[in-house]
Amino acid sequence: KNSTAALGEAQKINYEGINHFDHELAYREQKWLQLENDLRQTNFDEDFFLTYQPKINLETKKLEGMEALVRWRHPQKGLVSPIEFISIAEENGMILSMGEWILDDALKQTRRWIEQTGEPLQVAVNVSPSQLLSANFVDLVISCINRHKLAANNLEIEITEEVMVEDTSLCNQVLSALREKGISIAIDDFGTGYSSLAYLNRFPLSKLKIDRSFVTNIHCNEGNYEIVRTIIALSKSMNLEVVAEGIEAQDELDVLNQLGCQQGQGYLFSKPLEAAEFEKIFIARQKV
Ligand code: C2E
Ligand code: CA
Ligand code: CA
Ligand code: CA
């Protein structure tokens, strides 16, 4: 019934609209509704797949883990970006079932790669605020880890700063429970939210993930250099791990290395790859 109301609203705007802005708005609304409708028709196993981007230890250059990034293969539109459909799934509630599928698929895959390499690989899974704060989230995660016979520290959960502002006490409960089990908690896009740094003290975090916008041109952009240097120093003094995302150039990597950043991720190492390709490039060569 929600979407019918929204459709009515879109039509009203369409008929009454006399300026470009209204048409633009109606068009966007129409597109959103279409995509929302298509999303409801999907079957996760058939229409979705995960890609994996390696997380590299910058000192040893070894593969330490990978971030799982979801993809939707749309029958007409081809690949739809998660930037588009995750927000839709968050709004219509599908993020809960989708998130469960993502977690299960990522852990299933990780189990195989751990067996193949004999390395304690860690998979990072992005979790939306509504997912993190949903009923039984912790139980769901634990049972998924057990189902795939993994250790808790084979899983890292990436959350954004905003969730720690939304419902402070529930968020703290959930994060504490996850951490107590041994699951790693990383703050994604660190430094881009509007939250204060006070949460670094209040929440049981494991890792800061330096946003790509700060990593870009770190070798020649003085502002970025200072921000990244400060985040790395902050993470060290607070006993947090630190990972840089969006490393695209050797010059950027050199500076991050020199600043003592532990882990890195980015096109310089690899773009996100489908499981089979990831396996060929990053797993096969580590085989025991
Ligand atoms: P994110 O979690 O910040 O993911 C990083 C994004 O940057 C990914 O885009 C990745 O492909 C891209 N990226 C990685 N390295 C580089 C680089 O060196 N240069 C550039 N220019 N980009 C790089 P992607 O896969 O399109 O995902 C976009 C966003 O969608 C993610 O941002 C995340 O917020 C969301 N997302 C993706 N997968 C999931 C998921 O499984 N669950 C949830 N809740 N959100 C997801
Ligand atoms: Ca992420
Ligand atoms: Ca990020
Ligand atoms: Ca992001």
Tab-separated table of C-alpha atoms and ligand atoms in Angstrom:
chain	number	residue	atom	x	y	z
A	1	LYS	CA	0.000	0.000	0.000
A	2	ASN	CA	3.007	2.180	0.558
A	3	SER	CA	4.049	2.009	-3.053
A	4	THR	CA	0.525	2.765	-4.315
A	5	ALA	CA	0.524	5.943	-2.280
A	6	ALA	CA	3.934	6.816	-3.635
A	7	LEU	CA	2.751	6.098	-7.171
A	8	GLY	CA	-0.236	8.413	-6.699
A	9	GLU	CA	2.137	11.042	-5.454
A	10	ALA	CA	4.394	10.562	-8.454
A	11	GLN	CA	1.465	10.860	-10.875
A	12	LYS	CA	0.215	13.987	-9.189
A	13	ILE	CA	3.612	15.530	-9.561
A	14	ASN	CA	3.683	14.403	-13.154
A	15	TYR	CA	0.339	15.983	-14.078
A	16	GLU	CA	0.684	19.169	-12.160
A	17	GLY	CA	4.347	19.594	-12.743
A	18	ILE	CA	5.152	22.555	-14.877
A	19	ASN	CA	8.836	22.880	-14.298
A	20	HIS	CA	11.758	20.670	-15.018
A	21	PHE	CA	12.377	19.901	-11.358
A	22	ASP	CA	8.961	18.296	-10.888
A	23	HIS	CA	9.373	16.135	-13.967
A	24	GLU	CA	12.805	15.102	-12.831
A	25	LEU	CA	11.380	14.151	-9.446
A	26	ALA	CA	8.533	12.175	-10.970
A	27	TYR	CA	10.929	10.389	-13.262
A	28	ARG	CA	13.174	9.413	-10.385
A	29	GLU	CA	10.186	8.220	-8.394
A	30	GLN	CA	9.013	6.124	-11.323
A	31	LYS	CA	12.442	4.581	-11.711
A	32	TRP	CA	12.620	3.839	-8.003
A	33	LEU	CA	9.197	2.154	-8.057
A	34	GLN	CA	10.153	0.070	-11.074
A	35	LEU	CA	13.360	-1.093	-9.468
A	36	GLU	CA	11.581	-1.740	-6.188
A	37	ASN	CA	9.054	-3.853	-8.024
A	38	ASP	CA	11.777	-5.786	-9.857
A	39	LEU	CA	13.642	-6.327	-6.612
A	40	ARG	CA	10.577	-8.010	-5.106
A	41	GLN	CA	10.510	-10.520	-7.963
A	42	THR	CA	14.084	-11.662	-7.435
A	43	ASN	CA	15.343	-14.975	-6.211
A	44	PHE	CA	18.566	-14.429	-4.285
A	45	ASP	CA	20.326	-17.596	-5.425
A	46	GLU	CA	19.582	-16.883	-9.062
A	47	ASP	CA	19.723	-13.117	-9.412
A	48	PHE	CA	22.383	-12.141	-6.909
A	49	PHE	CA	25.996	-13.017	-6.458
A	50	LEU	CA	28.849	-11.879	-4.302
A	51	THR	CA	32.115	-10.429	-5.467
A	52	TYR	CA	35.227	-10.391	-3.310
A	53	GLN	CA	37.938	-7.791	-2.989
A	54	PRO	CA	41.216	-8.852	-1.348
A	55	LYS	CA	42.419	-7.295	1.899
A	56	ILE	CA	46.192	-7.259	1.884
A	57	ASN	CA	48.635	-6.948	4.749
A	58	LEU	CA	50.672	-3.958	3.623
A	59	GLU	CA	53.815	-5.094	5.381
A	60	THR	CA	53.924	-8.755	4.370
A	61	LYS	CA	51.854	-8.328	1.175
A	62	LYS	CA	49.914	-11.437	2.147
A	63	LEU	CA	46.208	-11.984	1.641
A	64	GLU	CA	44.486	-11.624	5.030
A	65	GLY	CA	40.903	-11.678	3.919
A	66	MET	CA	38.357	-10.220	1.566
A	67	GLU	CA	35.350	-7.935	1.539
A	68	ALA	CA	32.141	-9.400	0.161
A	69	LEU	CA	30.278	-6.980	-2.128
A	70	VAL	CA	26.869	-7.925	-3.469
A	71	ARG	CA	25.797	-7.682	-7.140
A	72	TRP	CA	22.364	-7.882	-8.752
A	73	ARG	CA	22.105	-9.261	-12.262
A	74	HIS	CA	18.953	-7.595	-13.581
A	75	PRO	CA	17.285	-9.400	-16.535
A	76	GLN	CA	16.974	-6.200	-18.596
A	77	LYS	CA	19.238	-3.651	-17.011
A	78	GLY	CA	22.290	-5.850	-16.508
A	79	LEU	CA	24.293	-5.265	-13.361
A	80	VAL	CA	22.600	-2.850	-10.967
A	81	SER	CA	24.849	-1.103	-8.466
A	82	PRO	CA	24.384	-1.904	-4.777
A	83	ILE	CA	24.389	1.852	-4.206
A	84	GLU	CA	21.004	1.822	-5.945
A	85	PHE	CA	19.362	-1.340	-4.675
A	86	ILE	CA	20.652	-1.522	-1.100
A	87	SER	CA	18.869	1.713	-0.211
A	88	ILE	CA	15.675	0.360	-1.785
A	89	ALA	CA	16.031	-2.892	0.144
A	90	GLU	CA	16.569	-0.888	3.325
A	91	GLU	CA	13.385	1.046	2.716
A	92	ASN	CA	11.151	-1.885	1.837
A	93	GLY	CA	12.568	-4.213	4.463
A	94	MET	CA	14.064	-6.732	2.047
A	95	ILE	CA	17.511	-5.951	3.435
A	96	LEU	CA	16.845	-8.426	6.246
A	97	SER	CA	16.378	-11.488	4.051
A	98	MET	CA	18.944	-10.243	1.545
A	99	GLY	CA	21.457	-9.628	4.312
A	100	GLU	CA	20.898	-13.119	5.651
A	101	TRP	CA	21.552	-14.570	2.205
A	102	ILE	CA	24.705	-12.456	1.803
A	103	LEU	CA	26.076	-13.535	5.168
A	104	ASP	CA	25.373	-17.187	4.486
A	105	ASP	CA	26.888	-17.114	1.012
A	106	ALA	CA	29.982	-15.221	2.154
A	107	LEU	CA	30.621	-17.597	5.058
A	108	LYS	CA	30.049	-20.679	2.925
A	109	GLN	CA	32.636	-19.403	0.436
A	110	THR	CA	35.081	-18.404	3.154
A	111	ARG	CA	34.930	-21.861	4.693
A	112	ARG	CA	36.029	-23.340	1.356
A	113	TRP	CA	38.881	-20.891	0.899
A	114	ILE	CA	40.120	-21.484	4.434
A	115	GLU	CA	40.175	-25.196	3.726
A	116	GLN	CA	42.007	-24.664	0.448
A	117	THR	CA	44.644	-22.309	1.791
A	118	GLY	CA	45.016	-23.450	5.375
A	119	GLU	CA	45.065	-19.733	6.232
A	120	PRO	CA	42.764	-18.117	8.816
A	121	LEU	CA	41.134	-15.815	6.252
A	122	GLN	CA	38.673	-13.220	7.449
A	123	VAL	CA	35.678	-12.173	5.388
A	124	ALA	CA	34.238	-8.692	5.831
A	125	VAL	CA	30.496	-8.388	5.341
A	126	ASN	CA	28.695	-5.051	5.075
A	127	VAL	CA	25.761	-4.759	7.441
A	128	SER	CA	23.095	-2.061	7.147
A	129	PRO	CA	21.896	-0.217	10.253
A	130	SER	CA	18.409	-1.759	10.134
A	131	GLN	CA	19.977	-5.212	9.868
A	132	LEU	CA	22.321	-4.673	12.795
A	133	LEU	CA	19.465	-3.446	14.980
A	134	SER	CA	16.973	-6.119	13.878
A	135	ALA	CA	15.685	-8.717	16.336
A	136	ASN	CA	17.935	-11.756	16.817
A	137	PHE	CA	20.742	-10.397	14.651
A	138	VAL	CA	23.429	-11.749	16.965
A	139	ASP	CA	21.846	-15.239	17.097
A	140	LEU	CA	21.530	-15.251	13.345
A	141	VAL	CA	25.196	-14.416	12.889
A	142	ILE	CA	26.372	-16.975	15.437
A	143	SER	CA	24.283	-19.772	13.982
A	144	CYS	CA	25.558	-18.945	10.503
A	145	ILE	CA	29.170	-19.101	11.737
A	146	ASN	CA	28.466	-22.451	13.397
A	147	ARG	CA	26.630	-23.820	10.386
A	148	HIS	CA	29.737	-23.282	8.300
A	149	LYS	CA	32.090	-24.516	11.023
A	150	LEU	CA	34.015	-21.260	11.175
A	151	ALA	CA	35.638	-19.431	14.056
A	152	ALA	CA	34.105	-16.115	15.086
A	153	ASN	CA	37.225	-14.207	14.070
A	154	ASN	CA	36.828	-15.414	10.491
A	155	LEU	CA	34.068	-12.821	10.275
A	156	GLU	CA	34.321	-9.056	10.275
A	157	ILE	CA	31.240	-6.890	10.204
A	158	GLU	CA	31.501	-3.509	8.505
A	159	ILE	CA	29.124	-0.867	9.801
A	160	THR	CA	28.915	2.867	9.227
A	161	GLU	CA	29.112	5.597	11.854
A	162	GLU	CA	25.448	6.552	11.480
A	163	VAL	CA	24.161	3.420	13.208
A	164	MET	CA	25.970	4.374	16.395
A	165	VAL	CA	23.980	7.593	16.544
A	166	GLU	CA	20.624	6.041	15.723
A	167	ASP	CA	20.013	3.833	18.718
A	168	THR	CA	22.975	4.107	21.010
A	169	SER	CA	22.050	1.614	23.679
A	170	LEU	CA	20.694	-1.123	21.416
A	171	CYS	CA	23.664	-0.673	19.105
A	172	ASN	CA	26.036	-0.978	22.019
A	173	GLN	CA	24.313	-4.163	23.204
A	174	VAL	CA	24.547	-5.756	19.779
A	175	LEU	CA	28.157	-4.763	19.160
A	176	SER	CA	29.202	-5.912	22.620
A	177	ALA	CA	27.566	-9.291	22.086
A	178	LEU	CA	29.269	-9.727	18.701
A	179	ARG	CA	32.642	-8.708	20.085
A	180	GLU	CA	32.286	-10.972	23.085
A	181	LYS	CA	31.904	-13.883	20.684
A	182	GLY	CA	35.064	-12.804	18.890
A	183	ILE	CA	33.601	-11.206	15.769
A	184	SER	CA	35.537	-8.228	14.454
A	185	ILE	CA	33.770	-4.861	14.064
A	186	ALA	CA	35.040	-2.349	11.516
A	187	ILE	CA	33.839	1.222	10.991
A	188	ASP	CA	33.391	1.700	7.267
A	189	ASP	CA	33.934	5.057	5.543
A	190	PHE	CA	35.526	6.341	8.721
A	191	GLY	CA	35.556	10.111	8.981
A	192	THR	CA	32.796	10.821	6.478
A	193	GLY	CA	29.818	10.725	8.848
A	194	TYR	CA	28.512	13.502	11.003
A	195	SER	CA	29.014	11.729	14.291
A	196	SER	CA	31.417	12.785	17.009
A	197	LEU	CA	34.508	10.813	17.902
A	198	ALA	CA	33.051	10.056	21.331
A	199	TYR	CA	31.710	6.736	20.068
A	200	LEU	CA	35.247	5.404	19.729
A	201	ASN	CA	35.263	5.235	23.513
A	202	ARG	CA	31.760	3.975	23.978
A	203	PHE	CA	31.599	1.106	21.513
A	204	PRO	CA	33.671	-2.067	21.423
A	205	LEU	CA	35.242	-1.594	17.992
A	206	SER	CA	38.081	-3.498	16.337
A	207	LYS	CA	39.061	-1.558	13.258
A	208	LEU	CA	38.796	1.759	11.437
A	209	LYS	CA	38.416	1.722	7.700
A	210	ILE	CA	39.817	4.903	6.178
A	211	ASP	CA	37.449	6.167	3.505
A	212	ARG	CA	38.594	6.157	-0.099
A	213	SER	CA	38.092	9.916	-0.428
A	214	PHE	CA	40.964	10.463	2.048
A	215	VAL	CA	43.245	7.887	0.461
A	216	THR	CA	42.992	9.391	-3.021
A	217	ASN	CA	46.175	11.250	-3.971
A	218	ILE	CA	47.519	10.986	-0.457
A	219	HIS	CA	51.024	11.348	-1.923
A	220	CYS	CA	50.319	14.798	-3.365
A	221	ASN	CA	47.279	16.092	-1.486
A	222	GLU	CA	48.522	17.584	1.760
A	223	GLY	CA	45.094	17.745	3.382
A	224	ASN	CA	44.427	14.078	2.716
A	225	TYR	CA	47.894	13.168	3.914
A	226	GLU	CA	47.328	14.895	7.252
A	227	ILE	CA	43.888	13.332	7.708
A	228	VAL	CA	45.157	9.824	7.020
A	229	ARG	CA	48.247	10.310	9.165
A	230	THR	CA	45.981	11.415	12.019
A	231	ILE	CA	43.534	8.519	11.610
A	232	ILE	CA	46.382	6.006	11.671
A	233	ALA	CA	47.875	7.627	14.775
A	234	LEU	CA	44.429	7.714	16.400
A	235	SER	CA	43.822	4.042	15.701
A	236	LYS	CA	47.216	3.107	17.130
A	237	SER	CA	46.706	5.074	20.312
A	238	MET	CA	43.253	3.565	20.754
A	239	ASN	CA	44.435	0.046	20.044
A	240	LEU	CA	42.351	-0.315	16.932
A	241	GLU	CA	43.389	-1.935	13.690
A	242	VAL	CA	43.354	0.227	10.591
A	243	VAL	CA	42.681	-0.501	6.931
A	244	ALA	CA	42.832	1.887	3.976
A	245	GLU	CA	40.293	1.463	1.180
A	246	GLY	CA	40.422	2.612	-2.413
A	247	ILE	CA	44.182	2.325	-2.960
A	248	GLU	CA	44.634	2.828	-6.693
A	249	ALA	CA	48.228	3.951	-7.141
A	250	GLN	CA	51.640	2.715	-6.072
A	251	ASP	CA	52.444	6.222	-4.774
A	252	GLU	CA	49.438	6.032	-2.453
A	253	LEU	CA	50.505	2.597	-1.223
A	254	ASP	CA	54.046	3.800	-0.539
A	255	VAL	CA	52.813	6.630	1.669
A	256	LEU	CA	50.385	4.354	3.539
A	257	ASN	CA	53.204	1.916	4.162
A	258	GLN	CA	55.429	4.660	5.439
A	259	LEU	CA	52.655	5.812	7.794
A	260	GLY	CA	52.353	2.279	9.186
A	261	CYS	CA	48.907	1.405	7.877
A	262	GLN	CA	48.387	-2.314	8.521
A	263	GLN	CA	45.977	-3.380	5.844
A	264	GLY	CA	44.855	-2.173	2.442
A	265	GLN	CA	42.299	-2.703	-0.234
A	266	GLY	CA	41.811	-1.169	-3.660
A	267	TYR	CA	42.052	-1.450	-7.434
A	268	LEU	CA	45.862	-1.446	-7.183
A	269	PHE	CA	45.597	-4.973	-5.777
A	270	SER	CA	42.354	-5.947	-7.447
A	271	LYS	CA	38.827	-4.820	-8.120
A	272	PRO	CA	36.086	-6.972	-6.568
A	273	LEU	CA	36.031	-10.344	-8.370
A	274	GLU	CA	33.536	-13.152	-8.764
A	275	ALA	CA	34.364	-16.111	-6.546
A	276	ALA	CA	35.821	-18.297	-9.317
A	277	GLU	CA	38.150	-15.559	-10.478
A	278	PHE	CA	39.152	-14.585	-6.959
A	279	GLU	CA	39.979	-18.208	-6.336
A	280	LYS	CA	42.162	-18.465	-9.425
A	281	ILE	CA	44.153	-15.355	-8.610
A	282	PHE	CA	44.304	-15.226	-4.818
A	283	ILE	CA	43.508	-18.689	-3.457
A	284	ALA	CA	45.130	-21.118	-5.871
A	285	ARG	CA	48.578	-19.601	-5.419
A	286	GLN	CA	48.324	-19.899	-1.632
A	287	LYS	CA	47.273	-23.521	-1.708
A	288	VAL	CA	48.932	-25.686	0.916
B	1	C2E	P1	31.657	0.250	0.565
B	1	C2E	O1	31.314	-0.765	1.600
B	1	C2E	O2	32.346	1.483	1.015
B	1	C2E	O3	32.473	-0.532	-0.546
B	1	C2E	C1	33.554	0.009	-1.259
B	1	C2E	C2	33.152	0.341	-2.676
B	1	C2E	O4	34.287	0.911	-3.345
B	1	C2E	C3	32.747	-0.869	-3.500
B	1	C2E	O5	31.760	-0.452	-4.428
B	1	C2E	C4	34.053	-1.226	-4.222
B	1	C2E	O6	33.845	-1.923	-5.436
B	1	C2E	C5	34.618	0.136	-4.477
B	1	C2E	N1	36.082	0.138	-4.568
B	1	C2E	C6	36.954	-0.736	-4.004
B	1	C2E	N2	38.219	-0.400	-4.287
B	1	C2E	C7	38.171	0.726	-5.044
B	1	C2E	C8	39.166	1.565	-5.651
B	1	C2E	O7	40.385	1.350	-5.546
B	1	C2E	N3	38.728	2.648	-6.352
B	1	C2E	C9	37.389	2.915	-6.489
B	1	C2E	N4	37.059	3.985	-7.211
B	1	C2E	N5	36.429	2.150	-5.928
B	1	C2E	C10	36.818	1.062	-5.208
B	1	C2E	P2	30.442	-1.295	-4.658
B	1	C2E	O8	30.786	-2.761	-4.663
B	1	C2E	O9	29.736	-0.722	-5.828
B	1	C2E	O10	29.604	-1.047	-3.348
B	1	C2E	C11	29.094	0.228	-3.058
B	1	C2E	C12	28.469	0.287	-1.690
B	1	C2E	O11	27.300	-0.549	-1.630
B	1	C2E	C13	29.381	-0.262	-0.589
B	1	C2E	O12	30.315	0.722	-0.209
B	1	C2E	C14	28.372	-0.575	0.483
B	1	C2E	O13	27.998	0.578	1.177
B	1	C2E	C15	27.177	-1.072	-0.338
B	1	C2E	N6	27.217	-2.548	-0.386
B	1	C2E	C16	27.871	-3.374	-1.245
B	1	C2E	N7	27.680	-4.657	-0.938
B	1	C2E	C17	26.889	-4.674	0.161
B	1	C2E	C18	26.326	-5.701	0.986
B	1	C2E	O14	26.560	-6.917	0.783
B	1	C2E	N8	25.538	-5.317	2.030
B	1	C2E	C19	25.298	-4.006	2.305
B	1	C2E	N9	24.506	-3.683	3.363
B	1	C2E	N10	25.810	-3.002	1.570
B	1	C2E	C20	26.600	-3.331	0.518
B	2	CA	CA	32.438	-1.758	3.152
B	3	CA	CA	33.878	2.002	2.510
B	4	CA	CA	31.036	3.755	0.972
